[in-house]
mmCIF file with all atom_site columns, C-alpha atoms in Angstrom:
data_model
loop_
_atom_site.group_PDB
_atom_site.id
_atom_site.type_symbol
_atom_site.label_atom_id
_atom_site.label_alt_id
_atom_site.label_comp_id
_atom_site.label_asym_id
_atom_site.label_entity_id
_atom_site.label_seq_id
_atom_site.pdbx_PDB_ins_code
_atom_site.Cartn_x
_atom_site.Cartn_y
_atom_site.Cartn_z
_atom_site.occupancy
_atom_site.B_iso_or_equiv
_atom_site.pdbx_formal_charge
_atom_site.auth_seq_id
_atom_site.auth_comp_id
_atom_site.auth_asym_id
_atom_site.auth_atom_id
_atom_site.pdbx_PDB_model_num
ATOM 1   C CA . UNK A 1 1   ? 81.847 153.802 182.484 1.00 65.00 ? 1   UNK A CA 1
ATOM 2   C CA . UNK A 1 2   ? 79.526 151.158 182.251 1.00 75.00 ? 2   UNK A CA 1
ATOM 3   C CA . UNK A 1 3   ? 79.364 148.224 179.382 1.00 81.00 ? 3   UNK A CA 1
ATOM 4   C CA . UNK A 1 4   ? 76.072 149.822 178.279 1.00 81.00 ? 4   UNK A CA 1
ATOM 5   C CA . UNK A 1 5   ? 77.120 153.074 177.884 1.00 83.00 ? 5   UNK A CA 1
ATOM 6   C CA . UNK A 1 6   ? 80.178 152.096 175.894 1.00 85.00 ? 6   UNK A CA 1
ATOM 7   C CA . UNK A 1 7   ? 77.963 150.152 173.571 1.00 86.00 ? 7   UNK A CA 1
ATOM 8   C CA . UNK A 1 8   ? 75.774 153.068 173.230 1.00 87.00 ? 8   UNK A CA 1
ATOM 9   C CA . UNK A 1 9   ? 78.713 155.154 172.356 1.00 87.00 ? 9   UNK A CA 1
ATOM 10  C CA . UNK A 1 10  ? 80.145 153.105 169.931 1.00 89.00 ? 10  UNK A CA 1
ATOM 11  C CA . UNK A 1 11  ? 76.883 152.727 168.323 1.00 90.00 ? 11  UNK A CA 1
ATOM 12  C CA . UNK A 1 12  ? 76.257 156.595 167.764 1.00 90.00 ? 12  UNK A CA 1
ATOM 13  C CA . UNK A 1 13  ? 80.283 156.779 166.452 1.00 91.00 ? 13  UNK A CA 1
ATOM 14  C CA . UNK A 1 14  ? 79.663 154.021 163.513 1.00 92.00 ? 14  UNK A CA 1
ATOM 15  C CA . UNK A 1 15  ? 76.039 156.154 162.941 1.00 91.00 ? 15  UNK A CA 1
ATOM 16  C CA . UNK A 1 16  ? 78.662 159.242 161.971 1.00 92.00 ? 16  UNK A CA 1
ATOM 17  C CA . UNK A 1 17  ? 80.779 157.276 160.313 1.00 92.00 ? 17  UNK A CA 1
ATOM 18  C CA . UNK A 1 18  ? 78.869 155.598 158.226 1.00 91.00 ? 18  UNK A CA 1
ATOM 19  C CA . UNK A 1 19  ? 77.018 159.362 157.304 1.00 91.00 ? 19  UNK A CA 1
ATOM 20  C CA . UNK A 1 20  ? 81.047 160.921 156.599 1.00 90.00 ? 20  UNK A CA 1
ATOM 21  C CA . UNK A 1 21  ? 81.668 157.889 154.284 1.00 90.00 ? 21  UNK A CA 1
ATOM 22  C CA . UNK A 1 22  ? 78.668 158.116 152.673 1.00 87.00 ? 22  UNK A CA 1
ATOM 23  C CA . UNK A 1 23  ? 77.988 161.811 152.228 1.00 88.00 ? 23  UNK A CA 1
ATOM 24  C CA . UNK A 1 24  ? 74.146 161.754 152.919 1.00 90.00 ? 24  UNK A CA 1
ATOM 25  C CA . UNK A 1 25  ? 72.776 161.759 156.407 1.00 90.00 ? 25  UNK A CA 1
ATOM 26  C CA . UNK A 1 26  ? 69.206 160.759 154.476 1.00 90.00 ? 26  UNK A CA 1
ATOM 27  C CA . UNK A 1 27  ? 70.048 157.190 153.671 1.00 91.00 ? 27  UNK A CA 1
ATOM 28  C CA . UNK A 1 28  ? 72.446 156.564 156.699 1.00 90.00 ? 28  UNK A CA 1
ATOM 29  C CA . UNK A 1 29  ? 69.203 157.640 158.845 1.00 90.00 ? 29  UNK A CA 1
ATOM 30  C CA . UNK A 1 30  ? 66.743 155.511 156.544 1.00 89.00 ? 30  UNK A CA 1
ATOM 31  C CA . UNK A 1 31  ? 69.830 152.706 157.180 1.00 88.00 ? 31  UNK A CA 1
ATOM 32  C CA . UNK A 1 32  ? 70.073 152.596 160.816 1.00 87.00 ? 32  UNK A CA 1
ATOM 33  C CA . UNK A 1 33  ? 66.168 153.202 161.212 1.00 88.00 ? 33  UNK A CA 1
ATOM 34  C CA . UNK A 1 34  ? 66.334 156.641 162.915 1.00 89.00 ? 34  UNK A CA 1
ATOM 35  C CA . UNK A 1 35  ? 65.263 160.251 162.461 1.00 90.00 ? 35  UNK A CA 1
ATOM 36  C CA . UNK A 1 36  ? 67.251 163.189 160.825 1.00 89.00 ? 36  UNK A CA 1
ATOM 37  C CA . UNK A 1 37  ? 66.413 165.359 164.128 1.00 91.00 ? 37  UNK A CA 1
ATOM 38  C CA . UNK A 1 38  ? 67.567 162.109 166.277 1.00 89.00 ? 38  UNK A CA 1
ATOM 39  C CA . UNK A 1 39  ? 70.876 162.120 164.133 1.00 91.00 ? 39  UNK A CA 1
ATOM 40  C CA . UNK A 1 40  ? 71.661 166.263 164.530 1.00 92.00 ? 40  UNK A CA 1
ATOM 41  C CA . UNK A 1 41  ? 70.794 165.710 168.238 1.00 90.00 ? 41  UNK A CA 1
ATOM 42  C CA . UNK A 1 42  ? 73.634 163.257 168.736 1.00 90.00 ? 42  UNK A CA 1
ATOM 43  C CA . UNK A 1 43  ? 75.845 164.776 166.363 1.00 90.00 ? 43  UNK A CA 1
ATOM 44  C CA . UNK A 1 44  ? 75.414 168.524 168.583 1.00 90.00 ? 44  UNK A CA 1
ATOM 45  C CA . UNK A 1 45  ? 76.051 166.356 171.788 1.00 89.00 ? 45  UNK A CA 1
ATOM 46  C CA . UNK A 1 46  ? 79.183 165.119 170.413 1.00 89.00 ? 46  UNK A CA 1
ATOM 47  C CA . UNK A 1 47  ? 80.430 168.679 169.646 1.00 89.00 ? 47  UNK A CA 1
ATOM 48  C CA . UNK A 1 48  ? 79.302 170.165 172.878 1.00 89.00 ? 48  UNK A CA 1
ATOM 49  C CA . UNK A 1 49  ? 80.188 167.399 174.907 1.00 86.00 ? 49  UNK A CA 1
ATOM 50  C CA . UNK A 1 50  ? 82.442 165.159 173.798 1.00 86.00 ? 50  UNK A CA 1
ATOM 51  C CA . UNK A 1 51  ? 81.636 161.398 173.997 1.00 84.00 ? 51  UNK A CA 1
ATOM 52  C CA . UNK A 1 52  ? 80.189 161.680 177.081 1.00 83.00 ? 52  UNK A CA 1
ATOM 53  C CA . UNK A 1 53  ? 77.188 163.613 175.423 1.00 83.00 ? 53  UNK A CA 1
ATOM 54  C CA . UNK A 1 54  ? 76.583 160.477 173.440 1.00 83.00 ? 54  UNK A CA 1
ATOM 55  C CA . UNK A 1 55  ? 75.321 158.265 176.425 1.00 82.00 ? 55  UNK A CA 1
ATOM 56  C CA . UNK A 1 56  ? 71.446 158.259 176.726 1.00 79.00 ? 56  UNK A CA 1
ATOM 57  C CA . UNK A 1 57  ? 70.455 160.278 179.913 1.00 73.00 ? 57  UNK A CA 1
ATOM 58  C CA . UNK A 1 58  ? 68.316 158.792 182.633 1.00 67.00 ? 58  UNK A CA 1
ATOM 59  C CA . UNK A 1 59  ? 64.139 160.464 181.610 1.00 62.00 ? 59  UNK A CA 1
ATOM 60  C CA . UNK A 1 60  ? 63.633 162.002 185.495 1.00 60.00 ? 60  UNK A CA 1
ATOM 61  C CA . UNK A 1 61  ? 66.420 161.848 188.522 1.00 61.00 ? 61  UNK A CA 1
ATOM 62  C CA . UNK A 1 62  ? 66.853 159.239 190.823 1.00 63.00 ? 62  UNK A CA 1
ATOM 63  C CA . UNK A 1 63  ? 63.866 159.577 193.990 1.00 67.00 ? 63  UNK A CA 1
ATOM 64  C CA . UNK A 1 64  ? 66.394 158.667 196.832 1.00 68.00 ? 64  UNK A CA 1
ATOM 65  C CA . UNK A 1 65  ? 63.159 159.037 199.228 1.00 72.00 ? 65  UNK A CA 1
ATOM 66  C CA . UNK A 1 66  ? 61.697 156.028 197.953 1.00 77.00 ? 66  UNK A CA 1
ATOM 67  C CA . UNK A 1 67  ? 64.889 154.423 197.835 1.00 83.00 ? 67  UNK A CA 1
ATOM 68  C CA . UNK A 1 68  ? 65.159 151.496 199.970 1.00 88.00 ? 68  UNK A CA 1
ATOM 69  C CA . UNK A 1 69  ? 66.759 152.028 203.197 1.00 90.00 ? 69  UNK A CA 1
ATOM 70  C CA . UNK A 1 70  ? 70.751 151.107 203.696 1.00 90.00 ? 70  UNK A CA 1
ATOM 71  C CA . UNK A 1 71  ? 70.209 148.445 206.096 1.00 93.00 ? 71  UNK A CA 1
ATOM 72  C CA . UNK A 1 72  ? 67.227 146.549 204.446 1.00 93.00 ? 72  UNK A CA 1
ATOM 73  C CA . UNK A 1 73  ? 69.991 146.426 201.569 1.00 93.00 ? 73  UNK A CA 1
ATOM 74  C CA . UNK A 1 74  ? 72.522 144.866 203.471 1.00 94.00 ? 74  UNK A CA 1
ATOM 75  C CA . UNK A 1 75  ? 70.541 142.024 204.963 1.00 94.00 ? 75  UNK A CA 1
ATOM 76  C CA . UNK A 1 76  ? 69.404 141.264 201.223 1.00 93.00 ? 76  UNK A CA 1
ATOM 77  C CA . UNK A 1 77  ? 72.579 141.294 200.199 1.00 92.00 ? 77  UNK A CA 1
ATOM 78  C CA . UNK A 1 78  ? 73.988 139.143 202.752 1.00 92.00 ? 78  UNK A CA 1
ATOM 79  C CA . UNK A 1 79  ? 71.359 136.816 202.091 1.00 91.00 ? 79  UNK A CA 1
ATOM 80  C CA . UNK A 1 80  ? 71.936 136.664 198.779 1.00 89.00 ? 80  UNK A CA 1
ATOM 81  C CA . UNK A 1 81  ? 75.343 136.538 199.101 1.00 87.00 ? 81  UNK A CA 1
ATOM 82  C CA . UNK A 1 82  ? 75.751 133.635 202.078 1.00 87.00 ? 82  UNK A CA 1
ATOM 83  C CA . UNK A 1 83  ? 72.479 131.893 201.287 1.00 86.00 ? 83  UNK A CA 1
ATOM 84  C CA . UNK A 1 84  ? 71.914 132.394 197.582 1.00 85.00 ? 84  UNK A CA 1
ATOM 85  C CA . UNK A 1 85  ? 68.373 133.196 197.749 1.00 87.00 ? 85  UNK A CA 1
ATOM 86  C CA . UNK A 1 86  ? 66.072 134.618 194.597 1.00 86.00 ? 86  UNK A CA 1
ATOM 87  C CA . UNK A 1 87  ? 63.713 137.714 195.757 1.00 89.00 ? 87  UNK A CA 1
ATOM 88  C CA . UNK A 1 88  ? 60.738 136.045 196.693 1.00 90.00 ? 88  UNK A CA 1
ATOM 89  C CA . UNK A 1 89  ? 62.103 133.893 199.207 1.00 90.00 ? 89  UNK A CA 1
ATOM 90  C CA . UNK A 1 90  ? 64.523 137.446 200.450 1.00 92.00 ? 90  UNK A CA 1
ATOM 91  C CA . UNK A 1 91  ? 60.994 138.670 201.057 1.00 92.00 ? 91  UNK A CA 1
ATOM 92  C CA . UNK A 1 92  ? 59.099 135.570 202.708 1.00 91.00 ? 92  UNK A CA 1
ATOM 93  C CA . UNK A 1 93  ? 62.673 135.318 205.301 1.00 92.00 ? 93  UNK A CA 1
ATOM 94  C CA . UNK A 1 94  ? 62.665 139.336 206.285 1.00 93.00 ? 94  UNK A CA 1
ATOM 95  C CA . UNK A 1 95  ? 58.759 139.394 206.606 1.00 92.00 ? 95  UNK A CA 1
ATOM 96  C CA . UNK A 1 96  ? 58.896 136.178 208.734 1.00 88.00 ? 96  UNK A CA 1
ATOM 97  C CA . UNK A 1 97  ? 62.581 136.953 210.859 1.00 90.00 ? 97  UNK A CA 1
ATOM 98  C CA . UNK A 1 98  ? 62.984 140.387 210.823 1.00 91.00 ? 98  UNK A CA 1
ATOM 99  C CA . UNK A 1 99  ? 58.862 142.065 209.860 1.00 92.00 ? 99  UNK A CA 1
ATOM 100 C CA . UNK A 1 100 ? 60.475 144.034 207.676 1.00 93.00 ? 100 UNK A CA 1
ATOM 101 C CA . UNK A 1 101 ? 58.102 144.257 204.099 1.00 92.00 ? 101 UNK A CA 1
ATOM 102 C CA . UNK A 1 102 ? 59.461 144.383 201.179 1.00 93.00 ? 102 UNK A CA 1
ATOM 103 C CA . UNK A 1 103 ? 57.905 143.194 197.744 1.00 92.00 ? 103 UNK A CA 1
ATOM 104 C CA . UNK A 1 104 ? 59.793 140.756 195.730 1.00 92.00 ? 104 UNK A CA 1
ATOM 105 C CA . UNK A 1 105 ? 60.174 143.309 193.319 1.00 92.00 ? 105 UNK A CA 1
ATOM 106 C CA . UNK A 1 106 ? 61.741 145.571 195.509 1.00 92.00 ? 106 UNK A CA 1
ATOM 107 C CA . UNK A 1 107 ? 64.399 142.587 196.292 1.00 92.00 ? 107 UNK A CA 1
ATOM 108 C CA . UNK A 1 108 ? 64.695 142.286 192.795 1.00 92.00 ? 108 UNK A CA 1
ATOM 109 C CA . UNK A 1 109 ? 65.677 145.894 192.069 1.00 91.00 ? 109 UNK A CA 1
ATOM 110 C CA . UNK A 1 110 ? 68.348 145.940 195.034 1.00 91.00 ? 110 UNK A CA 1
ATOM 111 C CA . UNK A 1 111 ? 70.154 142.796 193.361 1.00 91.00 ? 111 UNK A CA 1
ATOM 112 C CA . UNK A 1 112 ? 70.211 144.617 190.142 1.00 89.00 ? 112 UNK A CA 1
ATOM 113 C CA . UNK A 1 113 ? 71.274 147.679 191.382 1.00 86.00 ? 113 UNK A CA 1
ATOM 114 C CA . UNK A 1 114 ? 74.491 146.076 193.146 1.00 85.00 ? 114 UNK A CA 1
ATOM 115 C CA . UNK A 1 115 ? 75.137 143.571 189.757 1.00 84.00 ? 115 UNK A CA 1
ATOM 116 C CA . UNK A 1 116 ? 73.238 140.214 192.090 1.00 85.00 ? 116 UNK A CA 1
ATOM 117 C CA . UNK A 1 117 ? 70.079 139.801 190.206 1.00 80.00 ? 117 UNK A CA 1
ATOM 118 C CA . UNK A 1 118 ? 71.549 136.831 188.485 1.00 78.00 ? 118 UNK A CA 1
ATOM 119 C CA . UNK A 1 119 ? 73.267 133.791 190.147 1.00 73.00 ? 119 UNK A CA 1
ATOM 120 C CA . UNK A 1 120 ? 76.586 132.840 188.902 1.00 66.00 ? 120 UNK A CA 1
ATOM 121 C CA . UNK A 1 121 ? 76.663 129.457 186.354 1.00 64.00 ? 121 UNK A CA 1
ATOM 122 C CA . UNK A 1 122 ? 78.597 127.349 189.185 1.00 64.00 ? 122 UNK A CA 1
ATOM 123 C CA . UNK A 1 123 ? 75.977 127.875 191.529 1.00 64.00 ? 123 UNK A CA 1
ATOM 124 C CA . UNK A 1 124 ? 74.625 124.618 191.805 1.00 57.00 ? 124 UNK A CA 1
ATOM 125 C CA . UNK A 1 125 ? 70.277 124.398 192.126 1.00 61.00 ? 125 UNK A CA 1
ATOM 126 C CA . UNK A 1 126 ? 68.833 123.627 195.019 1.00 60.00 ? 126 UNK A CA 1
ATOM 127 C CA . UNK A 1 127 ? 67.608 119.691 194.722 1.00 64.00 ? 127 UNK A CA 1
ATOM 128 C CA . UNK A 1 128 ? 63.944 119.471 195.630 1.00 63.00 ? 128 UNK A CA 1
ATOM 129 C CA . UNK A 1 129 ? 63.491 115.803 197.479 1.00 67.00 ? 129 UNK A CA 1
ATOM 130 C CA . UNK A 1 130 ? 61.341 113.337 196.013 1.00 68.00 ? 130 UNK A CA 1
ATOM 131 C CA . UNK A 1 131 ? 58.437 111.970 199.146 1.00 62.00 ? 131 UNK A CA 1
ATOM 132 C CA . UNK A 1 132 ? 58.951 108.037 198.991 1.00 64.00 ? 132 UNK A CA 1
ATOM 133 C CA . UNK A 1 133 ? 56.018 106.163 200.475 1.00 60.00 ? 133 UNK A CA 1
ATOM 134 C CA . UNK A 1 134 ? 56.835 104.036 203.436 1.00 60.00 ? 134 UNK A CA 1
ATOM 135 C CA . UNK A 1 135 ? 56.832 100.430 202.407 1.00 61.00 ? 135 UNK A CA 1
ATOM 136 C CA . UNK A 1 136 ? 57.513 96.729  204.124 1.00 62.00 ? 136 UNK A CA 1
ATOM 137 C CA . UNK A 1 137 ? 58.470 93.798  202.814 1.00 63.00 ? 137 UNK A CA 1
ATOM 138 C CA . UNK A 1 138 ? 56.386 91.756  205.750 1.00 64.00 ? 138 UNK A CA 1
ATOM 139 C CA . UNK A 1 139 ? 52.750 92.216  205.315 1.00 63.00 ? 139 UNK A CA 1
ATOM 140 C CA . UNK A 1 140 ? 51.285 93.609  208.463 1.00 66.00 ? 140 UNK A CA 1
ATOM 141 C CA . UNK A 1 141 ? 54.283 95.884  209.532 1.00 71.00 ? 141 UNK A CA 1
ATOM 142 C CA . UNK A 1 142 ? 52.358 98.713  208.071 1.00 74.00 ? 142 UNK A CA 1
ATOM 143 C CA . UNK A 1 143 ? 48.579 99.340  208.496 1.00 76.00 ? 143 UNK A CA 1
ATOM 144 C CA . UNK A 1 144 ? 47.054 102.364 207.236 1.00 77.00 ? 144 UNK A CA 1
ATOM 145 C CA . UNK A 1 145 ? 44.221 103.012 209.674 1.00 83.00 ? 145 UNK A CA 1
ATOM 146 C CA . UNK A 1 146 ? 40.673 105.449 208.092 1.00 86.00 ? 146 UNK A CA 1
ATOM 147 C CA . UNK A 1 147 ? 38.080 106.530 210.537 1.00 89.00 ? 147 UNK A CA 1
ATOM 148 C CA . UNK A 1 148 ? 35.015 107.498 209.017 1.00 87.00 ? 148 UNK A CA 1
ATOM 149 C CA . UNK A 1 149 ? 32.059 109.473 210.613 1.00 87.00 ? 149 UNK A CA 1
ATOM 150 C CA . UNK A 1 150 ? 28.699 108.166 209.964 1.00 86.00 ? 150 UNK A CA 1
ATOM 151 C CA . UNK A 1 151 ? 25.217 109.532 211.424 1.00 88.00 ? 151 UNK A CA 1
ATOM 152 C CA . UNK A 1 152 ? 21.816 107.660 211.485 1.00 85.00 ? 152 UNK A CA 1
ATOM 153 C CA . UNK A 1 153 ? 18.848 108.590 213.573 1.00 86.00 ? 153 UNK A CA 1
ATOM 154 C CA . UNK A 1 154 ? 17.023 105.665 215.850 1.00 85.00 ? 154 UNK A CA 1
ATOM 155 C CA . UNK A 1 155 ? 13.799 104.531 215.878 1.00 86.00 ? 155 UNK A CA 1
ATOM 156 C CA . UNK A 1 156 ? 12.563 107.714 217.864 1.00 88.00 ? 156 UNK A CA 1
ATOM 157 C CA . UNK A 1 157 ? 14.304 109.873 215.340 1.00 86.00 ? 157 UNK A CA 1
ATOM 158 C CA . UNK A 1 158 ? 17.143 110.763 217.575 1.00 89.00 ? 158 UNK A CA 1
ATOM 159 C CA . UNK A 1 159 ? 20.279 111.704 215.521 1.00 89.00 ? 159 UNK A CA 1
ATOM 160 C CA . UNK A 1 160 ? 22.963 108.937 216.710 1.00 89.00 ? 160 UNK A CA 1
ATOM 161 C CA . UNK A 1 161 ? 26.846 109.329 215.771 1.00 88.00 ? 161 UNK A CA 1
ATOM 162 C CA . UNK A 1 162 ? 28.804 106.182 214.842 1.00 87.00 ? 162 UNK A CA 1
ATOM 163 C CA . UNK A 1 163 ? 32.684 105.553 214.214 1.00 88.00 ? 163 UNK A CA 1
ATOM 164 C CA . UNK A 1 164 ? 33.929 103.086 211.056 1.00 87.00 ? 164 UNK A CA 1
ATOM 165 C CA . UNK A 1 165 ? 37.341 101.937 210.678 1.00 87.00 ? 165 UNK A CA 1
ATOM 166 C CA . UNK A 1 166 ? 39.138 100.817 208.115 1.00 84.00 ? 166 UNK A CA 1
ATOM 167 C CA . UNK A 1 167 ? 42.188 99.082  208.234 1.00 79.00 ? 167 UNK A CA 1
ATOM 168 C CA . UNK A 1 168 ? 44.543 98.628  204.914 1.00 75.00 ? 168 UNK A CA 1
ATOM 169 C CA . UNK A 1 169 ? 47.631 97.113  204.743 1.00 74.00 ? 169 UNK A CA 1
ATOM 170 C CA . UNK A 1 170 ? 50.221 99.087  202.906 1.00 67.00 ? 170 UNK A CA 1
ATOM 171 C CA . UNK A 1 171 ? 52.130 96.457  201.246 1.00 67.00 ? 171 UNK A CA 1
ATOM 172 C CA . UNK A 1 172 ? 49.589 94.102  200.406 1.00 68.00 ? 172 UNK A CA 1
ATOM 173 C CA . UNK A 1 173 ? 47.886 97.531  198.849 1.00 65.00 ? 173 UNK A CA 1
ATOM 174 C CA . UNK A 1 174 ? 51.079 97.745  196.549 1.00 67.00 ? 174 UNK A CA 1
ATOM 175 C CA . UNK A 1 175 ? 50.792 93.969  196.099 1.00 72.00 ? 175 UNK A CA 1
ATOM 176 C CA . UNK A 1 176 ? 46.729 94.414  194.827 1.00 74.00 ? 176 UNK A CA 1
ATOM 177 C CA . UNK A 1 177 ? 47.800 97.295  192.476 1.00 77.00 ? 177 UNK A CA 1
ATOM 178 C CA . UNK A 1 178 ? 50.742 95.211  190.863 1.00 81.00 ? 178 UNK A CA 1
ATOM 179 C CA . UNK A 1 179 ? 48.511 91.903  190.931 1.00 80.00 ? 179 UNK A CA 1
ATOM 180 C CA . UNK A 1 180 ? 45.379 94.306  189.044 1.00 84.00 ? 180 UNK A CA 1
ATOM 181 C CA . UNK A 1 181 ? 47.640 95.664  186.235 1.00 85.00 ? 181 UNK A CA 1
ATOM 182 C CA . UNK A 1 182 ? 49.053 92.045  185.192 1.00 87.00 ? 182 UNK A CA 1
ATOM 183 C CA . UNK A 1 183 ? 45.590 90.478  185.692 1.00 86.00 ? 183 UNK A CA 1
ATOM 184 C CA . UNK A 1 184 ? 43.901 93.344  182.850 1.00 87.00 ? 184 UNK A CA 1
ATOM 185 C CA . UNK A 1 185 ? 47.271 94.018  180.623 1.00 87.00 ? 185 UNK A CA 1
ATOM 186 C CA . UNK A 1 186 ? 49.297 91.113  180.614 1.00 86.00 ? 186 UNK A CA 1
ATOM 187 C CA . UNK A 1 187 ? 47.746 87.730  182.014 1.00 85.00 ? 187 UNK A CA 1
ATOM 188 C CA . UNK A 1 188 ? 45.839 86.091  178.651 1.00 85.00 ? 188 UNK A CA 1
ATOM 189 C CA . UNK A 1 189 ? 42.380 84.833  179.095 1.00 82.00 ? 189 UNK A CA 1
ATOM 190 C CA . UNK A 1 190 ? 40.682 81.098  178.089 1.00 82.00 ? 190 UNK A CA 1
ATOM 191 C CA . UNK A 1 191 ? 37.758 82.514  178.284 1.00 83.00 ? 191 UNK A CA 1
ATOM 192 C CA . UNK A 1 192 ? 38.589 85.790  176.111 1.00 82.00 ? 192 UNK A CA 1
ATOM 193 C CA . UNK A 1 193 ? 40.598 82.842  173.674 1.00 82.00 ? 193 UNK A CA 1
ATOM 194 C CA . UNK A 1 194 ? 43.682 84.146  174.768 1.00 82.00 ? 194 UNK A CA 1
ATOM 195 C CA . UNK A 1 195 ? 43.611 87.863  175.281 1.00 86.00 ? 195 UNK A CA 1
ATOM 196 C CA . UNK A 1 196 ? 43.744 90.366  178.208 1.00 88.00 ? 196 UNK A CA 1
ATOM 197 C CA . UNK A 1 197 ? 40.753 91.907  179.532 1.00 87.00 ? 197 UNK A CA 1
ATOM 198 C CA . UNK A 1 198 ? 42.467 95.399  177.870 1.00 86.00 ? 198 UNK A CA 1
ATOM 199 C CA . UNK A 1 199 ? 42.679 94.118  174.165 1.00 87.00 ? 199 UNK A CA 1
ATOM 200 C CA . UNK A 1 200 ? 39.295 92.735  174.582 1.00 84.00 ? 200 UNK A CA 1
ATOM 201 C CA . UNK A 1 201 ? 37.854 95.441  175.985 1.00 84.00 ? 201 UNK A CA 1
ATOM 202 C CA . UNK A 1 202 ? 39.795 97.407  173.057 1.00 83.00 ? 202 UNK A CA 1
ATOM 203 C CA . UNK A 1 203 ? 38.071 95.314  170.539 1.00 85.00 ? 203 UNK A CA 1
ATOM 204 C CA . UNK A 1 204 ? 34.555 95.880  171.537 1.00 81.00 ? 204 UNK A CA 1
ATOM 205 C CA . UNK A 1 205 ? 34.853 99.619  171.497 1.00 80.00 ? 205 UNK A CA 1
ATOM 206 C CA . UNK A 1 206 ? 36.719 100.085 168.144 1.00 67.00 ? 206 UNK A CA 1
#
């Protein structure tokens, strides 16, 4: 029996207690928020049945046609399982490995079905790497190269198609934007009697 239906059963047993100790099904209804027809409903189920009758029955049967197939399940749950993937990436790898379709959704409702939907607290999350931009310590080592399409038209109006390059050093680009930030934020001006472009600046607009 599963944890839910025990909790459902012991929830329906303290209902009838609470209604023997008391004496009036009324206020134990009004108490635990339910219906007198809700409470004799449970109550006949428990007579009939036993406590078996108190566990809350499915609304329709299962539609094992639309149930997916054995095999699909088994390559889920080995992935899950050996690779520890969530149910949209289960569905990107079959699609892509295997062309077999399956909605994320559908992933989703085989993990749950077989107790996987969640992954256990000592499974560690995958890191996601940080892109670090390429830098030298010699200027020149690294030149970042732009070509540029232009198009004019001669004098006999005769559309002509040009190339310009551009050609940036990447460290003495890192050097500019470091230099740019202590020249406006930091370096004091003579000229401004002693202030940065940025607190002068902040002067004239407040």
């Amino acid at each position: 029996m599963s944890t839910k239906a025990q909790r459902e059963i012991a929830h329906k047993l303290k209902v009838f207690a609470h209604a023997e100790q008391n004496g009036n099904v009324v206020l134990t209804c009004r108490y635990f928020g339910i219906s007198r027809n809700t409470f004799y409903r449970w109550k006949k189920n428990y007579k009939s049945k036993g406590e078996i009758g108190l566990v809350n029955s499915k609304p329709c049967p299962q539609n094992l046609k639309l149930r997916t197939p054995a095999e699909i399940e088994d390559k889920i749950i080995y992935l899950r399982q050996h690779y520890h993937f969530g149910q949209l990436r289960i569905s990107w790898y079959l699609w892509r490995y295997h062309q077999i379709k399956i909605s994320a959704a559908g992933a989703y409702h085989v993990l749950k079905r077989h107790g996987m939907n969640r992954l256990p607290q000592n499974q560690r999350k995958r890191s996601i790497p940080i892109p670090q931009r390429y830098k030298k310590q010699v200027p020149g080592h690294h030149v970042q190269v732009d070509v540029k399409f232009l198009f004019f038209k001669d004098q006999n109006g005769k559309q002509v198609k040009r190339y310009q390059y551009t050609a940036i050093d990447v460290d003495l680009k890192a050097k500019l934007a470091e230099w740019e930030a202590f020249y406006n934020y930091a370096r004091p001006h003579a000229a401004m009697n002693g202030k940065t472009p940025y607190e002068r600046l902040k002067e004239k607009l407040c």
